[in-house]
CSV table of C-alpha atoms in Angstrom, one decimal:
chain,number,residue,atom,x,y,z
A,1,ILE,CA,4.7,39.7,11.4
A,2,MET,CA,5.7,38.7,7.6
A,3,VAL,CA,7.9,35.2,7.5
A,4,ASP,CA,9.5,35.0,4.2
A,5,LYS,CA,8.4,31.1,3.1
A,6,ARG,CA,9.6,28.8,0.2
A,7,ASN,CA,8.7,25.4,-0.9
A,8,PHE,CA,11.1,22.4,-0.6
A,9,LEU,CA,11.4,19.7,-2.7
A,10,LEU,CA,13.0,16.5,-2.5
A,11,GLU,CA,12.9,13.7,-5.0
A,12,ILE,CA,14.6,10.7,-4.6
A,13,GLY,CA,15.2,8.9,-7.9
A,14,VAL,CA,15.0,5.5,-7.8
A,15,GLU,CA,15.0,1.5,-9.8
A,16,GLU,CA,11.6,0.8,-10.3
A,17,LEU,CA,9.5,0.3,-6.9
A,18,PRO,CA,7.3,-2.6,-6.7
A,19,ALA,CA,3.8,-1.1,-7.0
A,20,SER,CA,2.1,-2.9,-3.9
A,21,LEU,CA,4.6,-0.9,-1.7
A,22,ILE,CA,4.7,2.4,-2.7
A,23,PRO,CA,1.4,3.5,-0.6
A,24,SER,CA,3.4,2.5,2.6
A,25,ILE,CA,6.7,4.4,1.3
A,26,PHE,CA,4.7,7.1,1.1
A,27,GLU,CA,3.4,7.3,4.3
A,28,GLU,CA,6.9,5.9,6.2
A,29,THR,CA,8.5,8.7,4.1
A,30,LYS,CA,6.0,11.2,5.4
A,31,SER,CA,5.9,10.5,8.7
A,32,HIS,CA,9.6,10.7,9.5
A,33,PHE,CA,9.6,14.0,7.9
A,34,LEU,CA,6.7,15.6,10.1
A,35,GLU,CA,8.1,14.1,13.3
A,36,LYS,CA,11.7,15.8,12.2
A,37,PHE,CA,10.1,19.1,11.4
A,38,LYS,CA,8.1,19.0,14.4
A,39,GLU,CA,11.1,18.4,16.4
A,40,LEU,CA,13.1,21.3,15.0
A,41,ARG,CA,10.5,23.9,14.9
A,42,LEU,CA,10.3,24.1,11.4
A,43,HIS,CA,6.7,25.5,10.1
A,44,PHE,CA,4.9,24.6,6.8
A,45,GLU,CA,1.4,25.2,5.1
A,46,ASP,CA,1.4,21.9,3.8
A,47,LEU,CA,3.2,18.3,3.3
A,48,GLN,CA,2.7,16.4,0.0
A,49,LEU,CA,4.3,12.7,-1.2
A,50,VAL,CA,3.6,12.2,-4.6
A,51,GLY,CA,5.5,9.6,-6.9
A,52,THR,CA,5.4,7.0,-9.7
A,53,PRO,CA,7.6,3.8,-9.8
A,54,ARG,CA,11.1,5.4,-10.0
A,55,ARG,CA,10.9,8.1,-7.9
A,56,ILE,CA,9.4,9.3,-4.2
A,57,ALA,CA,9.1,13.0,-4.2
A,58,LEU,CA,8.3,15.1,-1.0
A,59,ILE,CA,7.3,18.6,-1.2
A,60,ALA,CA,6.8,20.8,1.7
A,61,LYS,CA,4.8,24.0,0.6
A,62,GLY,CA,5.2,27.4,2.6
A,63,LEU,CA,8.2,26.2,4.3
A,64,GLN,CA,9.6,29.5,6.9
A,65,GLU,CA,13.2,30.3,5.7
A,66,TYR,CA,13.9,30.5,9.7
A,67,GLN,CA,13.3,27.7,12.4
A,68,GLU,CA,10.7,29.0,14.7
A,69,PRO,CA,13.0,30.8,17.8
A,70,LEU,CA,13.1,28.9,20.9
A,71,ILE,CA,12.0,30.7,23.9
A,72,LEU,CA,13.4,28.9,27.4
A,73,GLU,CA,12.6,29.9,30.6
A,74,VAL,CA,15.6,30.1,33.1
A,75,LYS,CA,15.5,30.0,36.6
A,76,GLY,CA,17.3,32.4,38.9
A,77,PRO,CA,17.3,33.1,42.4
A,78,ALA,CA,14.5,33.2,44.8
A,79,ALA,CA,12.0,35.3,44.6
A,80,LYS,CA,12.7,36.8,48.4
A,81,VAL,CA,16.4,37.8,47.5
A,82,GLY,CA,15.5,38.7,43.9
A,83,PHE,CA,13.1,41.4,44.9
A,84,SER,CA,12.4,43.9,46.9
A,85,PRO,CA,8.4,43.9,48.5
A,86,ASP,CA,7.4,46.6,46.6
A,87,GLY,CA,8.2,45.0,43.3
A,88,LYS,CA,11.8,46.1,42.3
A,89,ALA,CA,14.5,44.0,41.3
A,90,LEU,CA,17.4,43.5,43.5
A,91,GLN,CA,21.3,42.9,42.7
A,92,PRO,CA,21.1,39.2,42.5
A,93,ALA,CA,18.0,39.5,39.8
A,94,LEU,CA,20.0,41.8,37.9
A,95,ALA,CA,22.8,40.1,38.2
A,96,PHE,CA,21.3,36.7,36.9
A,97,ALA,CA,19.8,38.8,34.1
A,98,ARG,CA,23.5,40.1,32.8
A,99,ALA,CA,24.7,36.4,33.0
A,100,GLN,CA,22.0,35.2,31.3
A,101,GLY,CA,21.9,38.0,28.5
A,102,ILE,CA,18.1,38.8,29.8
A,103,ASP,CA,16.3,42.1,29.7
A,104,PRO,CA,15.5,42.9,33.7
A,105,GLN,CA,12.2,44.1,32.2
A,106,ASP,CA,11.7,40.1,31.1
A,107,LEU,CA,12.4,38.7,34.6
A,108,PHE,CA,9.2,37.5,36.5
A,109,ILE,CA,8.3,35.4,39.6
A,110,LYS,CA,6.8,32.1,39.5
A,111,GLU,CA,5.8,29.6,42.0
A,112,THR,CA,7.6,26.3,41.5
A,113,GLU,CA,7.2,23.1,44.0
A,114,LYS,CA,10.2,24.9,46.0
A,115,GLY,CA,8.6,28.4,46.4
A,116,LYS,CA,8.4,31.5,44.5
A,117,TYR,CA,11.5,31.9,42.2
A,118,VAL,CA,13.0,34.3,39.7
A,119,PHE,CA,12.8,33.8,35.9
A,120,GLY,CA,13.9,35.1,33.0
A,121,LYS,CA,12.9,34.3,29.4
A,122,LYS,CA,15.6,33.7,26.9
A,123,VAL,CA,15.1,33.6,23.3
A,124,ARG,CA,17.3,31.4,21.1
A,125,ASP,CA,17.1,32.6,17.1
A,126,GLY,CA,16.4,29.9,15.1
A,127,GLN,CA,18.7,28.5,12.4
A,128,PRO,CA,18.3,29.2,8.5
A,129,THR,CA,16.2,26.6,7.1
A,130,LYS,CA,18.5,25.8,4.3
A,131,GLU,CA,21.3,24.7,6.8
A,132,ILE,CA,18.9,22.6,8.8
A,133,LEU,CA,17.6,20.6,5.6
A,134,THR,CA,21.3,19.9,4.7
A,135,GLN,CA,21.8,18.3,7.9
A,136,ILE,CA,18.2,16.4,8.7
A,137,CYS,CA,18.1,15.2,5.0
A,138,PRO,CA,20.8,12.4,4.8
A,139,VAL,CA,19.4,11.5,8.2
A,140,ILE,CA,15.9,11.2,7.6
A,141,LEU,CA,16.8,8.8,4.4
A,142,ARG,CA,18.9,6.6,6.3
A,143,SER,CA,16.1,5.8,8.8
A,144,LEU,CA,13.5,5.0,6.8
A,145,ASN,CA,12.6,1.4,7.3
A,146,PHE,CA,11.1,-0.1,4.4
A,147,PRO,CA,10.0,-4.3,3.8
A,148,ARG,CA,12.4,-5.9,1.6
A,149,SER,CA,15.3,-3.1,1.3
A,150,MET,CA,18.4,-3.7,-0.5
A,151,PHE,CA,21.9,-3.2,-0.3
A,152,TRP,CA,23.6,-2.7,-3.6
A,153,GLY,CA,27.1,-1.0,-4.7
A,154,GLU,CA,29.7,-0.9,-1.9
A,155,GLY,CA,26.8,-2.6,0.6
A,156,ASP,CA,27.3,0.2,2.9
A,157,TYR,CA,23.7,1.4,2.3
A,158,ARG,CA,20.5,-0.1,2.8
A,159,PHE,CA,17.2,1.3,1.1
A,160,VAL,CA,14.1,-0.3,-0.8
A,161,ARG,CA,15.6,-0.1,-4.0
A,162,PRO,CA,19.0,1.4,-5.2
A,163,ILE,CA,19.0,5.4,-5.4
A,164,ARG,CA,20.0,6.6,-8.7
A,165,TRP,CA,19.6,10.5,-8.4
A,166,LEU,CA,18.4,13.0,-5.9
A,167,VAL,CA,17.0,16.4,-6.0
A,168,ALA,CA,16.6,18.8,-3.2
A,169,LEU,CA,15.9,22.4,-3.4
A,170,PHE,CA,14.7,24.8,-1.3
A,171,GLY,CA,13.1,27.7,-3.4
A,172,GLU,CA,16.1,28.4,-6.0
A,173,ASP,CA,18.3,27.1,-3.6
A,174,GLU,CA,20.1,23.2,-4.1
A,175,ILE,CA,20.3,22.0,-0.5
A,176,PRO,CA,23.5,19.7,-1.0
A,177,PHE,CA,24.1,16.8,0.5
A,178,THR,CA,25.2,13.2,-0.4
A,179,VAL,CA,23.8,9.6,0.9
A,180,ALA,CA,24.8,6.2,-1.0
A,181,GLY,CA,27.2,7.9,-2.9
A,182,VAL,CA,25.1,9.9,-5.1
A,183,THR,CA,25.0,13.7,-4.2
A,184,ALA,CA,21.5,15.8,-4.4
A,185,SER,CA,21.7,18.5,-7.4
A,186,ARG,CA,18.8,19.9,-9.4
A,187,PHE,CA,18.4,17.8,-12.2
A,188,THR,CA,16.0,15.1,-12.7
A,189,GLN,CA,14.8,12.6,-14.8
A,190,GLY,CA,12.1,12.1,-17.2
A,191,HIS,CA,10.4,8.5,-18.6
A,192,ARG,CA,12.5,6.0,-19.2
A,193,PHE,CA,12.0,5.4,-22.8
A,194,LEU,CA,9.7,8.6,-23.7
A,195,SER,CA,12.2,11.1,-22.4
A,196,LYS,CA,16.0,9.9,-22.0
A,197,ASN,CA,17.7,13.0,-20.9
A,198,SER,CA,18.0,14.7,-18.0
A,199,GLN,CA,16.7,18.4,-16.8
A,200,ASP,CA,17.6,20.9,-14.6
A,201,LEU,CA,15.0,22.6,-12.3
A,202,LEU,CA,15.1,26.4,-11.8
A,203,LYS,CA,12.8,26.2,-8.5
A,204,ALA,CA,11.2,23.9,-6.6
A,205,ASP,CA,7.9,25.1,-8.0
A,206,ASP,CA,8.7,24.1,-11.4
A,207,TYR,CA,8.6,20.4,-10.4
A,208,PHE,CA,5.2,19.4,-11.7
A,209,PRO,CA,5.3,21.1,-15.2
A,210,VAL,CA,8.8,20.3,-15.9
A,211,LEU,CA,8.3,16.3,-14.8
A,212,GLU,CA,5.0,16.3,-17.2
A,213,ASN,CA,7.1,17.8,-20.4
A,214,LEU,CA,9.5,15.0,-19.7
A,215,LYS,CA,6.3,12.4,-20.4
A,216,VAL,CA,5.8,11.9,-16.3
A,217,ILE,CA,2.6,12.8,-14.5
A,218,VAL,CA,4.2,12.5,-11.2
A,219,ASP,CA,0.7,12.9,-9.0
A,220,PRO,CA,-0.7,9.6,-8.1
A,221,ILE,CA,-4.5,11.0,-8.1
A,222,GLN,CA,-3.5,12.9,-11.7
A,223,ARG,CA,-2.2,9.3,-13.2
A,224,ARG,CA,-5.4,7.3,-11.7
A,225,ALA,CA,-7.9,10.2,-13.6
A,226,MET,CA,-5.8,9.6,-16.7
A,227,ILE,CA,-6.2,5.7,-16.6
A,228,GLU,CA,-10.0,5.9,-16.0
A,229,GLN,CA,-10.6,8.2,-18.7
A,230,ALA,CA,-8.6,5.9,-20.9
A,231,LEU,CA,-10.4,2.6,-19.8
A,232,ASP,CA,-13.8,4.8,-20.3
A,233,ARG,CA,-12.5,5.5,-23.7
A,234,GLU,CA,-11.4,2.4,-25.0
A,235,ALA,CA,-14.7,0.6,-23.6
A,236,LYS,CA,-17.2,2.8,-25.1
A,237,ARG,CA,-15.6,2.0,-28.6
A,238,ILE,CA,-17.0,-1.5,-28.1
A,239,ASN,CA,-20.5,-0.3,-26.3
A,240,GLY,CA,-18.8,-2.0,-23.4
A,241,HIS,CA,-17.7,-1.1,-19.6
A,242,TRP,CA,-14.7,-2.0,-17.9
A,243,LEU,CA,-15.1,-3.9,-14.7
A,244,LYS,CA,-14.4,-2.1,-11.7
A,245,ASP,CA,-11.3,-3.1,-9.4
A,246,GLU,CA,-10.3,-0.8,-6.7
A,247,ASP,CA,-7.1,-3.2,-5.8
A,248,LEU,CA,-6.4,-3.1,-10.0
A,249,ILE,CA,-6.7,0.2,-10.6
A,250,ASN,CA,-4.7,1.4,-7.4
A,251,GLU,CA,-1.8,-1.0,-8.6
A,252,VAL,CA,-1.5,0.3,-12.2
A,253,THR,CA,-1.0,3.4,-11.5
A,254,PHE,CA,1.7,3.0,-9.5
A,255,LEU,CA,3.1,0.8,-12.4
A,256,VAL,CA,3.0,3.5,-15.2
A,257,GLU,CA,4.7,7.2,-15.3
A,258,TYR,CA,3.0,8.5,-18.3
A,259,PRO,CA,-0.1,6.1,-18.6
A,260,ASP,CA,-3.1,5.1,-21.7
A,261,ALA,CA,-5.0,2.2,-22.4
A,262,ALA,CA,-6.0,0.2,-25.3
A,263,LEU,CA,-8.0,-2.6,-26.2
A,264,GLY,CA,-7.1,-6.3,-26.9
A,265,ASN,CA,-9.3,-9.3,-27.7
A,266,PHE,CA,-9.4,-13.1,-27.0
A,267,HIS,CA,-11.2,-16.1,-28.9
A,268,ASP,CA,-15.1,-16.1,-27.6
A,269,LYS,CA,-14.1,-19.9,-26.9
A,270,TYR,CA,-12.7,-18.8,-23.3
A,271,LEU,CA,-15.9,-17.6,-22.3
A,272,GLN,CA,-17.4,-20.9,-21.6
A,273,LEU,CA,-14.7,-20.8,-18.3
A,274,PRO,CA,-16.3,-19.5,-15.2
A,275,ALA,CA,-16.2,-15.6,-15.1
A,276,CYS,CA,-14.1,-15.8,-12.0
A,277,VAL,CA,-11.3,-17.6,-13.6
A,278,LEU,CA,-11.3,-15.0,-16.7
A,279,THR,CA,-11.1,-11.9,-14.0
A,280,THR,CA,-8.5,-13.5,-12.2
A,281,VAL,CA,-6.0,-15.1,-15.0
A,282,MET,CA,-6.3,-11.2,-16.1
A,283,LYS,CA,-6.3,-9.3,-13.0
A,284,HIS,CA,-3.5,-11.7,-11.3
A,285,HIS,CA,-1.5,-12.5,-14.1
A,286,GLN,CA,-1.7,-9.9,-16.4
A,287,LYS,CA,-3.0,-6.7,-14.6
A,288,TYR,CA,-5.5,-6.5,-17.0
A,289,PHE,CA,-9.3,-5.0,-16.9
A,290,ALA,CA,-11.7,-7.3,-18.1
A,291,CYS,CA,-15.0,-5.6,-20.3
A,292,VAL,CA,-18.5,-6.2,-19.8
A,293,ASP,CA,-21.8,-5.8,-21.8
A,294,ASP,CA,-24.8,-3.8,-20.5
A,295,GLU,CA,-26.0,-6.9,-18.4
A,296,GLY,CA,-22.7,-7.8,-16.9
A,297,ASN,CA,-21.8,-10.6,-19.0
A,298,LEU,CA,-17.7,-11.2,-19.9
A,299,LEU,CA,-16.7,-10.0,-23.4
A,300,SER,CA,-13.8,-11.6,-25.3
A,301,ARG,CA,-11.9,-7.9,-24.7
A,302,PHE,CA,-9.7,-6.7,-22.3
A,303,LEU,CA,-8.0,-3.5,-21.8
A,304,VAL,CA,-4.6,-3.1,-20.6
A,305,VAL,CA,-2.6,-0.2,-19.0
A,306,LEU,CA,0.3,1.2,-20.8
A,307,ASN,CA,3.3,3.3,-19.6
A,308,ARG,CA,3.0,5.4,-23.1
A,309,PRO,CA,0.5,6.9,-25.6
A,310,ALA,CA,-1.6,4.0,-26.7
A,311,SER,CA,-1.0,5.3,-30.8
A,312,GLY,CA,1.1,3.1,-32.6
A,313,CYS,CA,1.2,0.2,-30.3
A,314,GLU,CA,-0.3,-2.2,-32.2
A,315,LYS,CA,2.8,-4.8,-31.6
A,316,ILE,CA,2.2,-4.3,-27.8
A,317,ILE,CA,-1.2,-5.0,-28.1
A,318,HIS,CA,-0.6,-8.4,-30.3
A,319,GLY,CA,2.1,-9.5,-27.9
A,320,ASN,CA,0.0,-8.9,-24.8
A,321,GLU,CA,-3.2,-10.7,-26.5
A,322,ARG,CA,-0.5,-14.0,-27.2
A,323,VAL,CA,0.8,-13.9,-23.9
A,324,LEU,CA,-3.1,-13.9,-22.5
A,325,LYS,CA,-4.0,-16.9,-24.7
A,326,ALA,CA,-1.2,-19.1,-23.8
A,327,ARG,CA,-2.8,-18.6,-19.7
A,328,LEU,CA,-6.6,-19.2,-20.9
A,329,GLU,CA,-5.4,-22.3,-22.7
A,330,ASP,CA,-3.7,-23.5,-19.6
A,331,ALA,CA,-6.8,-22.6,-17.2
A,332,LEU,CA,-9.5,-24.3,-19.7
A,333,PHE,CA,-7.0,-27.3,-19.8
A,334,PHE,CA,-7.2,-27.6,-16.0
A,335,PHE,CA,-11.2,-26.6,-15.8
A,336,ASN,CA,-11.6,-29.7,-18.0
A,337,GLU,CA,-8.9,-31.8,-16.2
A,338,ASP,CA,-10.1,-31.1,-12.9
A,339,GLN,CA,-14.0,-32.1,-13.8
A,340,LYS,CA,-13.1,-35.7,-14.2
A,341,ARG,CA,-13.2,-36.1,-10.4
A,342,ASN,CA,-16.6,-34.9,-8.4
A,343,LEU,CA,-15.7,-32.9,-5.2
A,344,GLU,CA,-16.5,-35.7,-2.9
A,345,GLN,CA,-14.0,-38.0,-4.6
A,346,ARG,CA,-11.4,-35.2,-4.2
A,347,THR,CA,-11.5,-35.5,-0.3
A,348,GLU,CA,-9.4,-38.6,-0.1
A,349,SER,CA,-6.5,-36.9,-1.7
A,350,LEU,CA,-6.4,-34.3,1.4
A,351,LYS,CA,-5.0,-36.9,2.9
A,352,GLY,CA,-2.0,-36.2,1.6
A,353,ILE,CA,-2.0,-32.1,1.9
A,354,VAL,CA,-0.2,-30.6,5.6
A,355,PHE,CA,-2.3,-28.2,7.0
A,356,GLN,CA,0.2,-26.8,9.3
A,357,GLU,CA,2.7,-28.8,10.6
A,358,GLY,CA,1.9,-30.3,13.9
A,359,LEU,CA,-1.8,-29.9,12.8
A,360,GLY,CA,-2.0,-32.8,10.6
A,361,THR,CA,-3.4,-33.1,7.2
A,362,MET,CA,-6.5,-30.9,5.6
A,363,TRP,CA,-8.3,-34.7,5.6
A,364,GLU,CA,-7.7,-34.1,9.4
A,365,LYS,CA,-8.9,-30.4,9.4
A,366,THR,CA,-12.0,-31.3,7.6
A,367,GLN,CA,-13.1,-34.0,10.1
A,368,ARG,CA,-12.3,-31.0,12.9
A,369,LEU,CA,-14.8,-28.6,10.6
A,370,LYS,CA,-17.8,-31.3,10.7
A,371,PHE,CA,-17.3,-31.3,14.4
A,372,LEU,CA,-17.3,-28.1,14.9
A,373,VAL,CA,-19.9,-27.0,12.2
A,374,ALA,CA,-22.7,-29.4,14.0
A,375,ARG,CA,-22.2,-27.8,17.4
A,376,LEU,CA,-22.3,-24.4,16.4
A,377,GLY,CA,-25.5,-25.0,14.4
A,378,ALA,CA,-26.9,-26.5,17.4
A,379,CYS,CA,-26.8,-23.1,18.8
A,380,PHE,CA,-29.2,-21.6,16.5
A,381,PRO,CA,-32.5,-23.2,16.8
A,382,GLY,CA,-34.8,-22.8,14.0
A,383,ASN,CA,-32.2,-23.8,11.5
A,384,GLU,CA,-32.5,-27.7,12.0
A,385,GLU,CA,-32.9,-28.0,8.0
A,386,SER,CA,-29.7,-26.8,7.3
A,387,PHE,CA,-27.6,-29.3,9.2
A,388,THR,CA,-27.6,-31.8,6.8
A,389,TYR,CA,-26.2,-28.7,4.6
A,390,LEU,CA,-23.9,-27.8,7.4
A,391,ASP,CA,-22.5,-31.3,7.4
A,392,ARG,CA,-22.3,-31.7,3.7
A,393,ALA,CA,-20.3,-28.0,3.3
A,394,ALA,CA,-18.0,-29.0,6.0
A,395,LEU,CA,-16.8,-32.5,4.2
A,396,LEU,CA,-16.5,-30.4,0.9
A,397,ALA,CA,-15.0,-27.3,2.2
A,398,LYS,CA,-11.3,-28.0,1.1
A,399,ALA,CA,-11.7,-30.4,-1.7
A,400,ASP,CA,-10.7,-27.8,-4.4
A,401,LEU,CA,-7.7,-27.2,-3.1
A,402,THR,CA,-6.6,-30.4,-4.5
A,403,CYS,CA,-7.7,-29.1,-8.2
A,404,GLU,CA,-5.3,-28.1,-10.8
A,405,MET,CA,-7.0,-24.7,-11.4
A,406,VAL,CA,-6.3,-23.5,-7.6
A,407,LYS,CA,-2.6,-25.1,-7.8
A,408,GLU,CA,-2.2,-22.5,-10.6
A,409,LEU,CA,-4.7,-19.6,-8.9
A,410,PRO,CA,-4.7,-19.9,-5.3
A,411,GLU,CA,-6.7,-17.0,-5.3
A,412,LEU,CA,-9.9,-18.9,-6.6
A,413,GLN,CA,-9.8,-20.9,-3.4
A,414,GLY,CA,-13.7,-21.1,-2.6
A,415,HIS,CA,-14.6,-19.9,-5.9
A,416,MET,CA,-13.8,-22.9,-7.6
A,417,GLY,CA,-15.3,-25.0,-4.8
A,418,LYS,CA,-18.6,-23.3,-5.3
A,419,VAL,CA,-18.1,-23.6,-9.6
A,420,TYR,CA,-17.5,-27.1,-9.0
A,421,ALA,CA,-20.0,-28.0,-6.4
A,422,GLN,CA,-22.3,-26.7,-8.8
A,423,LEU,CA,-21.5,-28.6,-11.8
A,424,ASN,CA,-21.3,-31.9,-9.5
A,425,GLY,CA,-25.2,-31.0,-8.3
A,426,GLU,CA,-24.6,-30.2,-5.2
A,427,ASN,CA,-27.2,-28.3,-3.3
A,428,GLU,CA,-27.2,-24.2,-4.0
A,429,GLU,CA,-26.9,-23.4,-0.2
A,430,VAL,CA,-23.4,-26.1,-0.1
A,431,ALA,CA,-22.2,-24.8,-3.1
A,432,THR,CA,-22.5,-21.2,-1.9
A,433,ALA,CA,-21.3,-21.7,1.7
A,434,ILE,CA,-17.6,-23.2,-0.2
A,435,LYS,CA,-17.2,-20.0,-1.6
A,436,GLU,CA,-18.3,-17.8,1.7
A,437,GLN,CA,-16.4,-19.8,4.3
A,438,TYR,CA,-13.6,-17.4,3.5
A,439,LEU,CA,-15.2,-14.2,4.3
A,440,PRO,CA,-15.1,-11.5,4.8
A,441,SER,CA,-12.3,-10.8,2.4
A,442,PRO,CA,-9.0,-9.1,4.0
A,443,GLY,CA,-9.7,-5.1,4.2
A,444,GLN,CA,-13.8,-5.8,3.0
A,445,GLU,CA,-16.9,-6.2,4.6
A,446,ASN,CA,-18.3,-8.8,2.5
A,447,TYR,CA,-19.5,-11.3,5.0
A,448,PRO,CA,-21.3,-14.4,4.7
A,449,GLU,CA,-24.9,-14.1,3.4
A,450,THR,CA,-26.3,-17.8,4.0
A,451,PHE,CA,-26.7,-19.6,7.4
A,452,THR,CA,-24.6,-22.4,6.5
A,453,GLY,CA,-22.0,-20.0,4.8
A,454,SER,CA,-21.6,-18.1,8.2
A,455,ILE,CA,-21.5,-21.3,10.5
A,456,LEU,CA,-18.8,-22.7,8.3
A,457,SER,CA,-16.7,-19.3,8.2
A,458,LEU,CA,-17.0,-19.1,11.7
A,459,ALA,CA,-15.6,-22.9,12.2
A,460,ASP,CA,-12.4,-22.5,9.8
A,461,LYS,CA,-11.6,-19.4,11.6
A,462,MET,CA,-12.2,-20.9,15.1
A,463,ASP,CA,-9.8,-24.0,13.9
A,464,ASN,CA,-7.2,-21.9,12.6
A,465,ILE,CA,-7.1,-19.8,15.4
A,466,VAL,CA,-7.4,-22.4,18.5
A,467,SER,CA,-4.8,-24.5,16.1
A,468,SER,CA,-2.6,-22.0,16.1
A,469,PHE,CA,-2.6,-21.0,19.7
A,470,VAL,CA,-2.1,-24.6,20.6
A,471,LEU,CA,1.1,-24.7,18.8
A,472,GLY,CA,2.2,-21.5,20.6
A,473,ARG,CA,2.1,-19.7,17.2
A,474,LEU,CA,0.2,-16.2,18.3
A,475,PRO,CA,0.9,-13.2,17.2
A,476,SER,CA,2.9,-10.3,18.2
A,477,GLY,CA,3.0,-6.4,17.8
A,478,SER,CA,4.8,-6.7,14.1
A,479,THR,CA,4.0,-9.9,13.1
A,480,ASP,CA,0.6,-11.8,12.3
A,481,PRO,CA,1.8,-14.3,9.5
A,482,PHE,CA,-1.5,-16.3,9.9
A,483,GLY,CA,-3.6,-13.6,10.0
A,484,LEU,CA,-5.3,-14.3,13.4
A,485,ARG,CA,-6.0,-10.9,14.6
A,486,ARG,CA,-8.1,-10.5,11.3
A,487,GLN,CA,-9.8,-14.0,11.7
A,488,ALA,CA,-10.9,-13.3,15.2
């Protein structure tokens, strides 16, 4: 049987979304539509979620024109009164068929817990898909649950960001509904600066080409490929390479609608900073990609992803260079100031840093770590030569929390501890363990590689878990603010 199918498009135009939330927003939206389509017997070939910081777009390909018919089995009289011994339908069965609108030929006998009964198949025709979409779209949008949702306008609608326009098309037909005071139409918006006029979509199939004409690459996979190509192009100009960073490229993919990349410079004097400082300043403060030579050494260059073509953007690059210079100047000042006291001298300052309310200070945590690493280390015979390193690493483990660099860039805890330990002349295993205590990183499998680092990492996590449980701060099904499950 040939079934007519069309593509369904729903575009939710919003004010700029936080890049970190967009993947989860896509997943939440997709799961709600999948659940509703299944519940209402709306069959489709593929369901795709795409979008940019300014739009969430759902595309259901090959959606049937009508809801799948519902086949019901209706129970009638007992089989012994509905059918004769030779299998002919008797008056009670025929009366049941007439009352239910069932063809007598569709009657049959079925065994139940209470014996054999007459049943009939009743087919309920499906509704037009267009009518169902009109009903369910506003219901689904209101049911979506996002972190950091907002009220705006009259304050009676909650969504992740204010809704500014809606597009809803089933093939060429508009799906009329209104949410948050915005009525769905066929008019979409282009790039905020490169294409200011709205444009109508004749049909759902036109979505991708029309948006690209409006300077919007709506498919994140295509945007990411364009970003990587642009980064490759610019890095090649300086015979270098851009430093691969999966988290950063995922983030910048959802910061732009029409991406390109450009090359910037900073003064060579900042290369005296540890590599982890340079890359962290570029990544976390500015969303820049660092550049390296063939040996992996950092260059005094950076790459910035733009939300527009790179040609004629000299002023933009100059502005980015000025901002990065200020950040790096601060980092260089902190780096020099931090070295005026070594890590052992800094441990005294840990008495002024609270670990958690009810759990004492970081200095007290350090004493617990010293106890724990001694007990844990003793569980592994043959590593006695490392016991001195264990005690030293536990003593210095949290000292970098008092450094100005870590106060400014918390992501560098452990990293700066290793750097400063090396500068202070500490044993390399002690320095490495200070960094490895925080491994593995969330979502990664980068485990400690040294014995000292492994024991210190175990001790730190054990202390965190037991301390939280002692105070009754247990993770629940929905909240785990201290990351205890991951640490366990």
